[in-house]
Amino acid sequence: MAIRYPNGKQYTQPVHKSESTQPKKDSVFSNRGMTLEDDINETNAYYLSRNLAVIHKKPVPVQIVRVDYPARSAAVIKEAYFRQASTTDYNGVYKGKYIDFEAKETNNTTSFPLKNFHAHQIAHMKQVGEHGGIAFVIIRFSKTDELFFLPFYALNRFWERMHDGGRKSITKAELADCSAALKLGLSPRIPFLNAVDAVYF
Amino acid sequence: MAIRYPNGKQYTQPVHKSESTQPKKDSVFSNRGMTLEDDINETNAYYLSRNLAVIHKKPVPVQIVRVDYPARSAAVIKEAYFRQASTTDYNGVYKGKYIDFEAKETNNTTSFPLKNFHAHQIAHMKQVGEHGGIAFVIIRFSKTDELFFLPFYALNRFWERMHDGGRKSITKAELADCSAALKLGLSPRIPFLNAVDAVYF
């Protein structure tokens, strides 16, 4: 599979309220108007092309209600609705291990709100861990392009703290304490397998 | 998750050309108008509820072209098209191993046509095996409710035979030689993990 980087997408200068808040040293890798999903899809394509891992994004789940079958044309879905995903967005195999993760972005700057996860996604990642799989989340603070690789067992502590009446978010300092380093790069964009190696192997 | 078996679906008597061709001993488990997909989904729900494995069907991939956002209502997809799946339909984790499989039905009675698989699905299952995952296919002969659990490495031999100019299908006798036993049951409907155990553990 061909790697589409550089991918021809238009370069979009990130808007910053203050120049001084922008980490200059990372500016060459700064996000070119790409979503976290774009970056992870490119990363998975890179890993697949280098024969390092087989990881794919699952399709968006939709409930199909009405389909037209025009003569001599492809079937057209005329009515459908988005369904809530019952699992996570990405899974696959790496070094013989089952890999399962979710990626989330926030516009917050100081903490990551736990409402970004659904209870069934947490339950799913817990089950994955119980069966010997590797579950984690990738969190991106959009305004600063900061990335955190948070193993599920760490995320689960914050989730349970919330259910015990504690705060409904993870502070950035807490994230830094519990995460593996993850720096936006060129190829691959988001080298999360390095973090998997560091935490799980 | 609740197991929906018995699931309230209407019982449909299978139509047989000749009574004598029906295997009487299996009639209590005969297919109640359910598709192979229904059976596998029920099986996966059973395995999940018993905490034996975490395996899910991937959503159907669709290319969404137009979405309406009516006021005070859920977004409605108004135009979308079915895309060809780039991987297989089912994956998950079992005993720490990555599991990946495809399920196919045929109305043929004597052989299974290889055109039921796309080249990229074969490539995907090959990659899965190379990374230490477990890849296989479940094949059902609809008319006789016969089930075959065919490991990918065996399927791949027939696929390569076809590409070397050989026959474009797998005869039932060949399938029986290369497959693990798989009998339609009650709970779970299709006990494929027994076959995984027999072949891979």
mmCIF file of C-alpha atoms in Angstrom:
data_model
loop_
_atom_site.group_PDB
_atom_site.id
_atom_site.type_symbol
_atom_site.label_atom_id
_atom_site.label_comp_id
_atom_site.label_asym_id
_atom_site.label_seq_id
_atom_site.Cartn_x
_atom_site.Cartn_y
_atom_site.Cartn_z
ATOM 1 C CA MET A 1 0.000 0.000 0.000
ATOM 2 C CA ALA A 2 1.412 3.375 -0.981
ATOM 3 C CA ILE A 3 2.042 5.887 1.780
ATOM 4 C CA ARG A 4 0.291 9.111 0.941
ATOM 5 C CA TYR A 5 2.658 11.384 2.816
ATOM 6 C CA PRO A 6 3.258 14.146 1.772
ATOM 7 C CA ASN A 7 -0.372 13.880 0.927
ATOM 8 C CA GLY A 8 -1.141 16.984 -1.063
ATOM 9 C CA LYS A 9 -3.588 18.306 1.509
ATOM 10 C CA GLN A 10 -3.551 22.070 1.777
ATOM 11 C CA TYR A 11 -1.270 23.403 4.473
ATOM 12 C CA THR A 12 -3.290 25.233 7.102
ATOM 13 C CA GLN A 13 -1.423 27.433 9.503
ATOM 14 C CA PRO A 14 -2.705 26.653 12.993
ATOM 15 C CA VAL A 15 -4.324 29.645 14.620
ATOM 16 C CA HIS A 16 -2.839 30.535 17.994
ATOM 17 C CA LYS A 17 -4.069 33.243 20.298
ATOM 18 C CA SER A 18 -0.520 34.056 21.253
ATOM 19 C CA GLU A 19 2.614 33.290 19.339
ATOM 20 C CA SER A 20 4.459 32.586 22.554
ATOM 21 C CA THR A 21 2.224 29.609 23.397
ATOM 22 C CA GLN A 22 3.287 27.746 20.284
ATOM 23 C CA PRO A 23 6.048 25.215 20.873
ATOM 24 C CA LYS A 24 8.450 26.350 18.166
ATOM 25 C CA LYS A 25 10.553 23.212 18.110
ATOM 26 C CA ASP A 26 7.618 21.123 16.919
ATOM 27 C CA SER A 27 6.401 23.538 14.315
ATOM 28 C CA VAL A 28 7.796 21.499 11.441
ATOM 29 C CA PHE A 29 5.524 18.619 12.462
ATOM 30 C CA SER A 30 2.601 20.804 13.422
ATOM 31 C CA ASN A 31 -0.792 19.569 12.392
ATOM 32 C CA ARG A 32 -1.534 20.462 8.795
ATOM 33 C CA GLY A 33 -5.269 20.719 9.213
ATOM 34 C CA MET A 34 -5.445 16.952 9.644
ATOM 35 C CA THR A 35 -7.652 15.281 12.178
ATOM 36 C CA LEU A 36 -6.357 12.783 14.676
ATOM 37 C CA GLU A 37 -8.196 10.135 12.650
ATOM 38 C CA ASP A 38 -6.317 11.135 9.472
ATOM 39 C CA ASP A 39 -3.021 10.923 11.321
ATOM 40 C CA ILE A 40 -3.782 7.505 12.775
ATOM 41 C CA ASN A 41 -5.004 6.148 9.449
ATOM 42 C CA GLU A 42 -1.754 7.293 7.840
ATOM 43 C CA THR A 43 0.195 5.738 10.680
ATOM 44 C CA ASN A 44 -1.622 2.411 10.282
ATOM 45 C CA ALA A 45 -0.986 2.478 6.532
ATOM 46 C CA TYR A 46 2.700 3.120 7.250
ATOM 47 C CA TYR A 47 2.884 0.236 9.741
ATOM 48 C CA LEU A 48 1.132 -2.069 7.280
ATOM 49 C CA SER A 49 3.421 -1.070 4.394
ATOM 50 C CA ARG A 50 6.495 -1.769 6.541
ATOM 51 C CA ASN A 51 4.980 -5.069 7.653
ATOM 52 C CA LEU A 52 5.140 -3.988 11.304
ATOM 53 C CA ALA A 53 1.496 -4.439 12.289
ATOM 54 C CA VAL A 54 -1.953 -5.055 10.808
ATOM 55 C CA ILE A 55 -4.253 -2.442 12.317
ATOM 56 C CA HIS A 56 -7.372 -0.998 10.685
ATOM 57 C CA LYS A 57 -10.062 1.476 11.578
ATOM 58 C CA LYS A 58 -13.510 -0.028 11.842
ATOM 59 C CA PRO A 59 -16.192 1.431 9.579
ATOM 60 C CA VAL A 60 -18.607 3.937 11.063
ATOM 61 C CA PRO A 61 -21.630 1.963 12.273
ATOM 62 C CA VAL A 62 -24.846 2.970 10.510
ATOM 63 C CA GLN A 63 -28.367 1.658 10.697
ATOM 64 C CA ILE A 64 -29.554 1.270 7.123
ATOM 65 C CA VAL A 65 -33.295 1.835 6.703
ATOM 66 C CA ARG A 66 -33.911 2.237 2.979
ATOM 67 C CA VAL A 67 -31.916 1.217 -0.086
ATOM 68 C CA ASP A 68 -32.761 1.939 -3.701
ATOM 69 C CA TYR A 69 -31.588 -0.368 -6.474
ATOM 70 C CA PRO A 70 -31.613 1.720 -9.652
ATOM 71 C CA ALA A 71 -31.395 -0.264 -12.881
ATOM 72 C CA ARG A 72 -27.812 -0.631 -14.128
ATOM 73 C CA SER A 73 -26.414 1.326 -11.171
ATOM 74 C CA ALA A 74 -25.004 0.622 -7.760
ATOM 75 C CA ALA A 75 -27.394 0.352 -4.834
ATOM 76 C CA VAL A 76 -28.006 3.714 -3.167
ATOM 77 C CA ILE A 77 -28.644 3.997 0.555
ATOM 78 C CA LYS A 78 -31.415 6.588 0.801
ATOM 79 C CA GLU A 79 -32.060 6.571 4.540
ATOM 80 C CA ALA A 80 -29.696 5.588 7.298
ATOM 81 C CA TYR A 81 -28.746 6.738 10.785
ATOM 82 C CA PHE A 82 -25.534 6.884 12.738
ATOM 83 C CA ARG A 83 -25.370 4.290 15.499
ATOM 84 C CA GLN A 84 -23.246 4.518 18.611
ATOM 85 C CA ALA A 85 -20.187 2.309 18.317
ATOM 86 C CA SER A 86 -20.288 -0.610 20.724
ATOM 87 C CA THR A 87 -16.538 -1.088 20.729
ATOM 88 C CA THR A 88 -13.504 1.033 19.896
ATOM 89 C CA ASP A 89 -12.426 2.479 16.555
ATOM 90 C CA TYR A 90 -9.182 0.622 15.896
ATOM 91 C CA ASN A 91 -7.976 -2.932 16.315
ATOM 92 C CA GLY A 92 -5.548 -5.400 14.870
ATOM 93 C CA VAL A 93 -2.498 -7.518 15.569
ATOM 94 C CA TYR A 94 1.058 -6.574 16.543
ATOM 95 C CA LYS A 95 3.800 -9.045 17.490
ATOM 96 C CA GLY A 96 1.163 -11.721 17.948
ATOM 97 C CA LYS A 97 -0.843 -9.583 20.363
ATOM 98 C CA TYR A 98 -4.355 -8.260 19.927
ATOM 99 C CA ILE A 99 -4.302 -4.438 19.835
ATOM 100 C CA ASP A 100 -7.428 -2.386 20.557
ATOM 101 C CA PHE A 101 -7.632 1.360 20.958
ATOM 102 C CA GLU A 102 -9.670 4.502 20.754
ATOM 103 C CA ALA A 103 -8.484 7.971 19.755
ATOM 104 C CA LYS A 104 -9.993 11.163 21.151
ATOM 105 C CA GLU A 105 -9.389 14.853 20.662
ATOM 106 C CA THR A 106 -10.292 17.694 22.972
ATOM 107 C CA ASN A 107 -10.299 21.461 22.581
ATOM 108 C CA ASN A 108 -9.739 21.796 26.317
ATOM 109 C CA THR A 109 -6.284 22.957 27.302
ATOM 110 C CA THR A 110 -5.879 21.869 30.915
ATOM 111 C CA SER A 111 -7.709 18.557 31.262
ATOM 112 C CA PHE A 112 -9.343 15.766 29.297
ATOM 113 C CA PRO A 113 -13.084 15.258 29.998
ATOM 114 C CA LEU A 114 -14.015 11.630 30.617
ATOM 115 C CA LYS A 115 -17.415 12.134 28.989
ATOM 116 C CA ASN A 116 -15.534 11.564 25.706
ATOM 117 C CA PHE A 117 -15.817 7.849 26.471
ATOM 118 C CA HIS A 118 -18.996 5.790 26.613
ATOM 119 C CA ALA A 119 -19.465 3.242 29.384
ATOM 120 C CA HIS A 120 -19.616 0.381 26.867
ATOM 121 C CA GLN A 121 -16.287 1.418 25.354
ATOM 122 C CA ILE A 122 -14.721 1.260 28.812
ATOM 123 C CA ALA A 123 -16.371 -2.138 29.390
ATOM 124 C CA HIS A 124 -15.074 -3.344 26.033
ATOM 125 C CA MET A 125 -11.472 -2.296 26.715
ATOM 126 C CA LYS A 126 -11.652 -3.920 30.132
ATOM 127 C CA GLN A 127 -12.757 -7.203 28.537
ATOM 128 C CA VAL A 128 -9.934 -6.946 26.011
ATOM 129 C CA GLY A 129 -7.413 -6.658 28.828
ATOM 130 C CA GLU A 130 -8.946 -9.607 30.669
ATOM 131 C CA HIS A 131 -8.428 -11.769 27.587
ATOM 132 C CA GLY A 132 -4.783 -10.847 27.170
ATOM 133 C CA GLY A 133 -5.232 -8.094 24.597
ATOM 134 C CA ILE A 134 -3.576 -4.677 24.700
ATOM 135 C CA ALA A 135 -6.029 -1.797 25.122
ATOM 136 C CA PHE A 136 -5.158 1.881 25.259
ATOM 137 C CA VAL A 137 -6.303 5.318 24.190
ATOM 138 C CA ILE A 138 -4.562 8.086 22.273
ATOM 139 C CA ILE A 139 -5.547 11.535 23.485
ATOM 140 C CA ARG A 140 -4.829 14.711 21.585
ATOM 141 C CA PHE A 141 -5.092 18.246 22.874
ATOM 142 C CA SER A 142 -5.972 19.935 19.593
ATOM 143 C CA LYS A 143 -4.925 23.463 20.481
ATOM 144 C CA THR A 144 -1.384 22.487 21.371
ATOM 145 C CA ASP A 145 -0.983 19.295 19.332
ATOM 146 C CA GLU A 146 0.001 17.417 22.485
ATOM 147 C CA LEU A 147 -0.416 13.649 22.335
ATOM 148 C CA PHE A 148 -0.769 11.174 25.182
ATOM 149 C CA PHE A 149 -0.674 7.392 25.016
ATOM 150 C CA LEU A 150 -2.718 6.214 27.976
ATOM 151 C CA PRO A 151 -2.869 2.469 28.732
ATOM 152 C CA PHE A 152 -6.373 1.312 29.540
ATOM 153 C CA TYR A 153 -5.470 0.184 33.059
ATOM 154 C CA ALA A 154 -4.477 3.793 33.836
ATOM 155 C CA LEU A 155 -7.569 5.250 32.164
ATOM 156 C CA ASN A 156 -9.699 2.871 34.183
ATOM 157 C CA ARG A 157 -8.403 4.309 37.464
ATOM 158 C CA PHE A 158 -9.619 7.772 36.448
ATOM 159 C CA TRP A 159 -12.917 6.302 35.229
ATOM 160 C CA GLU A 160 -13.478 4.578 38.581
ATOM 161 C CA ARG A 161 -12.471 7.708 40.472
ATOM 162 C CA MET A 162 -15.252 9.539 38.611
ATOM 163 C CA HIS A 163 -17.738 6.804 39.500
ATOM 164 C CA ASP A 164 -16.673 7.077 43.132
ATOM 165 C CA GLY A 165 -17.706 10.731 43.029
ATOM 166 C CA GLY A 166 -14.368 12.179 41.993
ATOM 167 C CA ARG A 167 -13.539 14.613 39.211
ATOM 168 C CA LYS A 168 -14.960 14.038 35.736
ATOM 169 C CA SER A 169 -11.729 14.671 33.890
ATOM 170 C CA ILE A 170 -8.032 13.841 33.830
ATOM 171 C CA THR A 171 -5.737 16.787 34.398
ATOM 172 C CA LYS A 172 -2.861 17.231 32.002
ATOM 173 C CA ALA A 173 -0.388 16.682 34.846
ATOM 174 C CA GLU A 174 -2.081 13.365 35.690
ATOM 175 C CA LEU A 175 -1.971 12.371 32.035
ATOM 176 C CA ALA A 176 1.732 13.156 31.817
ATOM 177 C CA ASP A 177 2.326 10.974 34.892
ATOM 178 C CA CYS A 178 0.413 7.946 33.552
ATOM 179 C CA SER A 179 1.176 8.137 29.840
ATOM 180 C CA ALA A 180 3.921 6.973 27.560
ATOM 181 C CA ALA A 181 5.581 9.638 25.458
ATOM 182 C CA LEU A 182 4.049 10.179 22.032
ATOM 183 C CA LYS A 183 5.448 12.831 19.727
ATOM 184 C CA LEU A 184 3.911 13.852 16.428
ATOM 185 C CA GLY A 185 6.331 12.794 13.719
ATOM 186 C CA LEU A 186 6.712 12.637 9.982
ATOM 187 C CA SER A 187 6.678 8.937 9.167
ATOM 188 C CA PRO A 188 4.793 7.582 10.938
ATOM 189 C CA ARG A 189 2.754 10.566 12.066
ATOM 190 C CA ILE A 190 1.871 9.080 15.461
ATOM 191 C CA PRO A 191 4.419 6.406 16.429
ATOM 192 C CA PHE A 192 2.178 4.643 18.925
ATOM 193 C CA LEU A 193 3.829 1.236 18.517
ATOM 194 C CA ASN A 194 6.918 2.660 20.247
ATOM 195 C CA ALA A 195 4.695 3.348 23.230
ATOM 196 C CA VAL A 196 3.162 -0.137 22.990
ATOM 197 C CA ASP A 197 6.694 -1.567 23.071
ATOM 198 C CA ALA A 198 7.667 0.551 26.050
ATOM 199 C CA VAL A 199 4.569 -0.262 28.095
ATOM 200 C CA TYR A 200 3.673 -3.841 27.135
ATOM 201 C CA PHE A 201 6.775 -5.628 25.796
ATOM 202 C CA MET B 1 -25.253 -8.908 27.305
ATOM 203 C CA ALA B 2 -28.376 -11.048 27.139
ATOM 204 C CA ILE B 3 -28.384 -14.069 24.891
ATOM 205 C CA ARG B 4 -31.308 -13.847 22.521
ATOM 206 C CA TYR B 5 -31.734 -17.564 22.006
ATOM 207 C CA PRO B 6 -34.490 -18.731 21.608
ATOM 208 C CA ASN B 7 -34.859 -15.501 19.756
ATOM 209 C CA GLY B 8 -38.490 -15.334 18.795
ATOM 210 C CA LYS B 9 -37.753 -15.437 15.082
ATOM 211 C CA GLN B 10 -40.328 -17.303 13.082
ATOM 212 C CA TYR B 11 -39.577 -20.966 12.577
ATOM 213 C CA THR B 12 -39.162 -21.733 8.902
ATOM 214 C CA GLN B 13 -39.231 -25.339 7.827
ATOM 215 C CA PRO B 14 -36.296 -25.891 5.496
ATOM 216 C CA VAL B 15 -37.379 -27.005 2.075
ATOM 217 C CA HIS B 16 -35.802 -30.229 0.902
ATOM 218 C CA LYS B 17 -36.251 -31.831 -2.484
ATOM 219 C CA SER B 18 -36.198 -35.251 -0.952
ATOM 220 C CA GLU B 19 -36.858 -36.190 2.616
ATOM 221 C CA SER B 20 -34.159 -38.796 2.452
ATOM 222 C CA THR B 21 -31.458 -36.175 1.877
ATOM 223 C CA GLN B 22 -32.154 -34.505 5.214
ATOM 224 C CA PRO B 23 -29.852 -35.605 8.019
ATOM 225 C CA LYS B 24 -32.485 -36.539 10.586
ATOM 226 C CA LYS B 25 -30.207 -36.505 13.584
ATOM 227 C CA ASP B 26 -29.497 -32.806 13.183
ATOM 228 C CA SER B 27 -33.043 -31.726 12.534
ATOM 229 C CA VAL B 28 -33.510 -30.285 16.009
ATOM 230 C CA PHE B 29 -30.679 -27.854 15.290
ATOM 231 C CA SER B 30 -31.641 -27.197 11.706
ATOM 232 C CA ASN B 31 -31.414 -23.626 10.549
ATOM 233 C CA ARG B 32 -34.483 -21.652 11.559
ATOM 234 C CA GLY B 33 -34.377 -19.221 8.651
ATOM 235 C CA MET B 34 -31.319 -17.585 10.184
ATOM 236 C CA THR B 35 -28.391 -16.461 8.127
ATOM 237 C CA LEU B 36 -24.862 -17.539 8.873
ATOM 238 C CA GLU B 37 -24.267 -13.972 10.062
ATOM 239 C CA ASP B 38 -27.132 -14.226 12.574
ATOM 240 C CA ASP B 39 -25.734 -17.493 13.878
ATOM 241 C CA ILE B 40 -22.230 -16.108 14.266
ATOM 242 C CA ASN B 41 -23.457 -12.945 15.939
ATOM 243 C CA GLU B 42 -25.382 -15.055 18.458
ATOM 244 C CA THR B 43 -22.321 -17.207 18.975
ATOM 245 C CA ASN B 44 -20.136 -14.173 19.612
ATOM 246 C CA ALA B 45 -22.694 -12.802 22.074
ATOM 247 C CA TYR B 46 -22.686 -16.156 23.848
ATOM 248 C CA TYR B 47 -18.885 -16.254 24.031
ATOM 249 C CA LEU B 48 -18.828 -12.686 25.351
ATOM 250 C CA SER B 49 -21.498 -13.375 27.971
ATOM 251 C CA ARG B 50 -19.538 -16.417 29.201
ATOM 252 C CA ASN B 51 -16.349 -14.351 29.225
ATOM 253 C CA LEU B 52 -14.701 -16.778 26.790
ATOM 254 C CA ALA B 53 -13.711 -14.359 24.033
ATOM 255 C CA VAL B 54 -14.253 -10.803 22.815
ATOM 256 C CA ILE B 55 -15.181 -11.027 19.143
ATOM 257 C CA HIS B 56 -17.349 -8.565 17.221
ATOM 258 C CA LYS B 57 -18.586 -8.134 13.700
ATOM 259 C CA LYS B 58 -17.284 -5.035 11.991
ATOM 260 C CA PRO B 59 -19.900 -2.593 10.699
ATOM 261 C CA VAL B 60 -20.760 -2.669 7.005
ATOM 262 C CA PRO B 61 -18.497 -0.137 5.283
ATOM 263 C CA VAL B 62 -20.430 2.644 3.570
ATOM 264 C CA GLN B 63 -19.327 5.764 1.745
ATOM 265 C CA ILE B 64 -21.451 8.594 3.097
ATOM 266 C CA VAL B 65 -22.156 11.304 0.533
ATOM 267 C CA ARG B 66 -24.957 13.430 1.970
ATOM 268 C CA VAL B 67 -26.260 13.931 5.499
ATOM 269 C CA ASP B 68 -29.237 16.039 6.559
ATOM 270 C CA TYR B 69 -29.385 17.586 10.005
ATOM 271 C CA PRO B 70 -33.067 18.245 10.698
ATOM 272 C CA ALA B 71 -33.748 20.600 13.592
ATOM 273 C CA ARG B 72 -34.343 18.726 16.860
ATOM 274 C CA SER B 73 -33.780 15.342 15.207
ATOM 275 C CA ALA B 74 -30.972 12.909 14.647
ATOM 276 C CA ALA B 75 -28.796 13.352 11.573
ATOM 277 C CA VAL B 76 -30.168 11.434 8.577
ATOM 278 C CA ILE B 77 -27.882 9.929 5.978
ATOM 279 C CA LYS B 78 -29.631 10.676 2.675
ATOM 280 C CA GLU B 79 -27.121 9.325 0.205
ATOM 281 C CA ALA B 80 -24.514 6.642 0.772
ATOM 282 C CA TYR B 81 -23.030 3.701 -1.074
ATOM 283 C CA PHE B 82 -21.812 0.288 -0.045
ATOM 284 C CA ARG B 83 -18.046 -0.018 -0.138
ATOM 285 C CA GLN B 84 -16.107 -3.236 -0.548
ATOM 286 C CA ALA B 85 -14.681 -4.367 2.771
ATOM 287 C CA SER B 86 -10.879 -4.171 2.849
ATOM 288 C CA THR B 87 -10.539 -6.748 5.597
ATOM 289 C CA THR B 88 -12.672 -9.537 7.042
ATOM 290 C CA ASP B 89 -15.973 -9.313 8.885
ATOM 291 C CA TYR B 90 -15.048 -10.548 12.354
ATOM 292 C CA ASN B 91 -12.126 -10.040 14.677
ATOM 293 C CA GLY B 92 -11.268 -9.999 18.342
ATOM 294 C CA VAL B 93 -9.235 -11.643 21.067
ATOM 295 C CA TYR B 94 -9.274 -15.187 22.464
ATOM 296 C CA LYS B 95 -6.801 -16.570 25.002
ATOM 297 C CA GLY B 96 -4.511 -13.633 24.318
ATOM 298 C CA LYS B 97 -4.479 -14.309 20.576
ATOM 299 C CA TYR B 98 -5.755 -12.106 17.803
ATOM 300 C CA ILE B 99 -8.636 -13.819 15.978
ATOM 301 C CA ASP B 100 -9.699 -12.807 12.474
ATOM 302 C CA PHE B 101 -12.192 -14.550 10.243
ATOM 303 C CA GLU B 102 -14.649 -14.365 7.426
ATOM 304 C CA ALA B 103 -17.905 -16.308 7.050
ATOM 305 C CA LYS B 104 -19.324 -17.327 3.684
ATOM 306 C CA GLU B 105 -22.407 -19.197 2.529
ATOM 307 C CA THR B 106 -22.962 -20.963 -0.748
ATOM 308 C CA ASN B 107 -25.988 -22.478 -2.408
ATOM 309 C CA ASN B 108 -23.743 -24.896 -4.259
ATOM 310 C CA THR B 109 -23.935 -28.466 -3.057
ATOM 311 C CA THR B 110 -20.705 -30.056 -4.230
ATOM 312 C CA SER B 111 -18.018 -27.382 -4.000
ATOM 313 C CA PHE B 112 -17.267 -23.936 -2.620
ATOM 314 C CA PRO B 113 -16.438 -21.288 -5.270
ATOM 315 C CA LEU B 114 -13.335 -19.265 -4.432
ATOM 316 C CA LYS B 115 -14.805 -16.162 -6.069
ATOM 317 C CA ASN B 116 -16.568 -15.659 -2.730
ATOM 318 C CA PHE B 117 -13.309 -14.147 -1.491
ATOM 319 C CA HIS B 118 -11.692 -10.948 -2.679
ATOM 320 C CA ALA B 119 -7.950 -10.828 -3.264
ATOM 321 C CA HIS B 120 -7.502 -8.163 -0.573
ATOM 322 C CA GLN B 121 -9.292 -10.355 1.983
ATOM 323 C CA ILE B 122 -6.844 -13.156 1.225
ATOM 324 C CA ALA B 123 -3.954 -10.685 1.490
ATOM 325 C CA HIS B 124 -5.314 -9.432 4.798
ATOM 326 C CA MET B 125 -5.630 -12.910 6.324
ATOM 327 C CA LYS B 126 -2.127 -13.732 5.125
ATOM 328 C CA GLN B 127 -0.775 -10.639 6.893
ATOM 329 C CA VAL B 128 -2.657 -11.595 10.047
ATOM 330 C CA GLY B 129 -0.970 -14.983 10.057
ATOM 331 C CA GLU B 130 2.448 -13.429 9.488
ATOM 332 C CA HIS B 131 1.976 -11.308 12.596
ATOM 333 C CA GLY B 132 1.010 -14.209 14.818
ATOM 334 C CA GLY B 133 -2.752 -13.845 14.566
ATOM 335 C CA ILE B 134 -5.206 -16.664 13.932
ATOM 336 C CA ALA B 135 -7.051 -16.367 10.614
ATOM 337 C CA PHE B 136 -9.679 -18.753 9.300
ATOM 338 C CA VAL B 137 -12.952 -18.932 7.416
ATOM 339 C CA ILE B 138 -16.280 -20.509 8.258
ATOM 340 C CA ILE B 139 -18.033 -21.947 5.207
ATOM 341 C CA ARG B 140 -21.653 -22.974 5.179
ATOM 342 C CA PHE B 141 -23.428 -25.023 2.536
ATOM 343 C CA SER B 142 -26.882 -23.498 2.901
ATOM 344 C CA LYS B 143 -28.896 -26.297 1.361
ATOM 345 C CA THR B 144 -27.566 -28.931 3.740
ATOM 346 C CA ASP B 145 -26.556 -26.755 6.708
ATOM 347 C CA GLU B 146 -23.068 -28.204 6.576
ATOM 348 C CA LEU B 147 -20.368 -26.136 8.248
ATOM 349 C CA PHE B 148 -16.622 -26.164 7.675
ATOM 350 C CA PHE B 149 -13.926 -24.434 9.713
ATOM 351 C CA LEU B 150 -11.068 -23.867 7.289
ATOM 352 C CA PRO B 151 -7.790 -22.429 8.633
ATOM 353 C CA PHE B 152 -6.386 -19.720 6.408
ATOM 354 C CA TYR B 153 -3.204 -21.623 5.651
ATOM 355 C CA ALA B 154 -5.348 -24.366 4.098
ATOM 356 C CA LEU B 155 -7.559 -21.917 2.208
ATOM 357 C CA ASN B 156 -4.444 -20.257 0.857
ATOM 358 C CA ARG B 157 -3.299 -23.497 -0.783
ATOM 359 C CA PHE B 158 -6.561 -23.659 -2.766
ATOM 360 C CA TRP B 159 -6.281 -19.952 -3.582
ATOM 361 C CA GLU B 160 -2.746 -20.449 -4.936
ATOM 362 C CA ARG B 161 -3.803 -23.537 -6.864
ATOM 363 C CA MET B 162 -6.405 -21.376 -8.601
ATOM 364 C CA HIS B 163 -3.796 -18.736 -9.418
ATOM 365 C CA ASP B 164 -1.552 -21.451 -10.822
ATOM 366 C CA GLY B 165 -4.334 -22.277 -13.269
ATOM 367 C CA GLY B 166 -6.086 -24.903 -11.166
ATOM 368 C CA ARG B 167 -9.747 -25.247 -10.288
ATOM 369 C CA LYS B 168 -11.670 -22.190 -9.064
ATOM 370 C CA SER B 169 -13.392 -23.957 -6.204
ATOM 371 C CA ILE B 170 -12.803 -26.281 -3.279
ATOM 372 C CA THR B 171 -14.585 -29.601 -3.508
ATOM 373 C CA LYS B 172 -16.520 -30.755 -0.479
ATOM 374 C CA ALA B 173 -14.207 -33.720 -0.115
ATOM 375 C CA GLU B 174 -11.178 -31.397 -0.052
ATOM 376 C CA LEU B 175 -12.901 -29.224 2.511
ATOM 377 C CA ALA B 176 -13.621 -32.211 4.719
ATOM 378 C CA ASP B 177 -9.937 -33.189 4.520
ATOM 379 C CA CYS B 178 -8.603 -29.753 5.491
ATOM 380 C CA SER B 179 -11.231 -28.557 7.939
ATOM 381 C CA ALA B 180 -11.883 -28.916 11.618
ATOM 382 C CA ALA B 181 -15.277 -30.310 12.573
ATOM 383 C CA LEU B 182 -17.980 -27.719 13.153
ATOM 384 C CA LYS B 183 -21.487 -28.820 14.051
ATOM 385 C CA LEU B 184 -24.453 -26.506 14.312
ATOM 386 C CA GLY B 185 -25.511 -26.446 17.968
ATOM 387 C CA LEU B 186 -27.886 -24.797 20.340
ATOM 388 C CA SER B 187 -25.710 -22.700 22.601
ATOM 389 C CA PRO B 188 -23.504 -21.575 21.015
ATOM 390 C CA ARG B 189 -24.951 -21.994 17.547
ATOM 391 C CA ILE B 190 -21.588 -22.337 15.821
ATOM 392 C CA PRO B 191 -18.954 -23.490 18.331
ATOM 393 C CA PHE B 192 -15.963 -22.279 16.322
ATOM 394 C CA LEU B 193 -13.726 -21.768 19.352
ATOM 395 C CA ASN B 194 -13.614 -25.556 19.778
ATOM 396 C CA ALA B 195 -12.126 -25.706 16.307
ATOM 397 C CA VAL B 196 -9.702 -22.871 17.135
ATOM 398 C CA ASP B 197 -8.593 -24.862 20.177
ATOM 399 C CA ALA B 198 -8.160 -28.027 18.140
ATOM 400 C CA VAL B 199 -6.185 -26.389 15.349
ATOM 401 C CA TYR B 200 -4.181 -23.629 17.048
ATOM 402 C CA PHE B 201 -3.738 -24.437 20.742
#
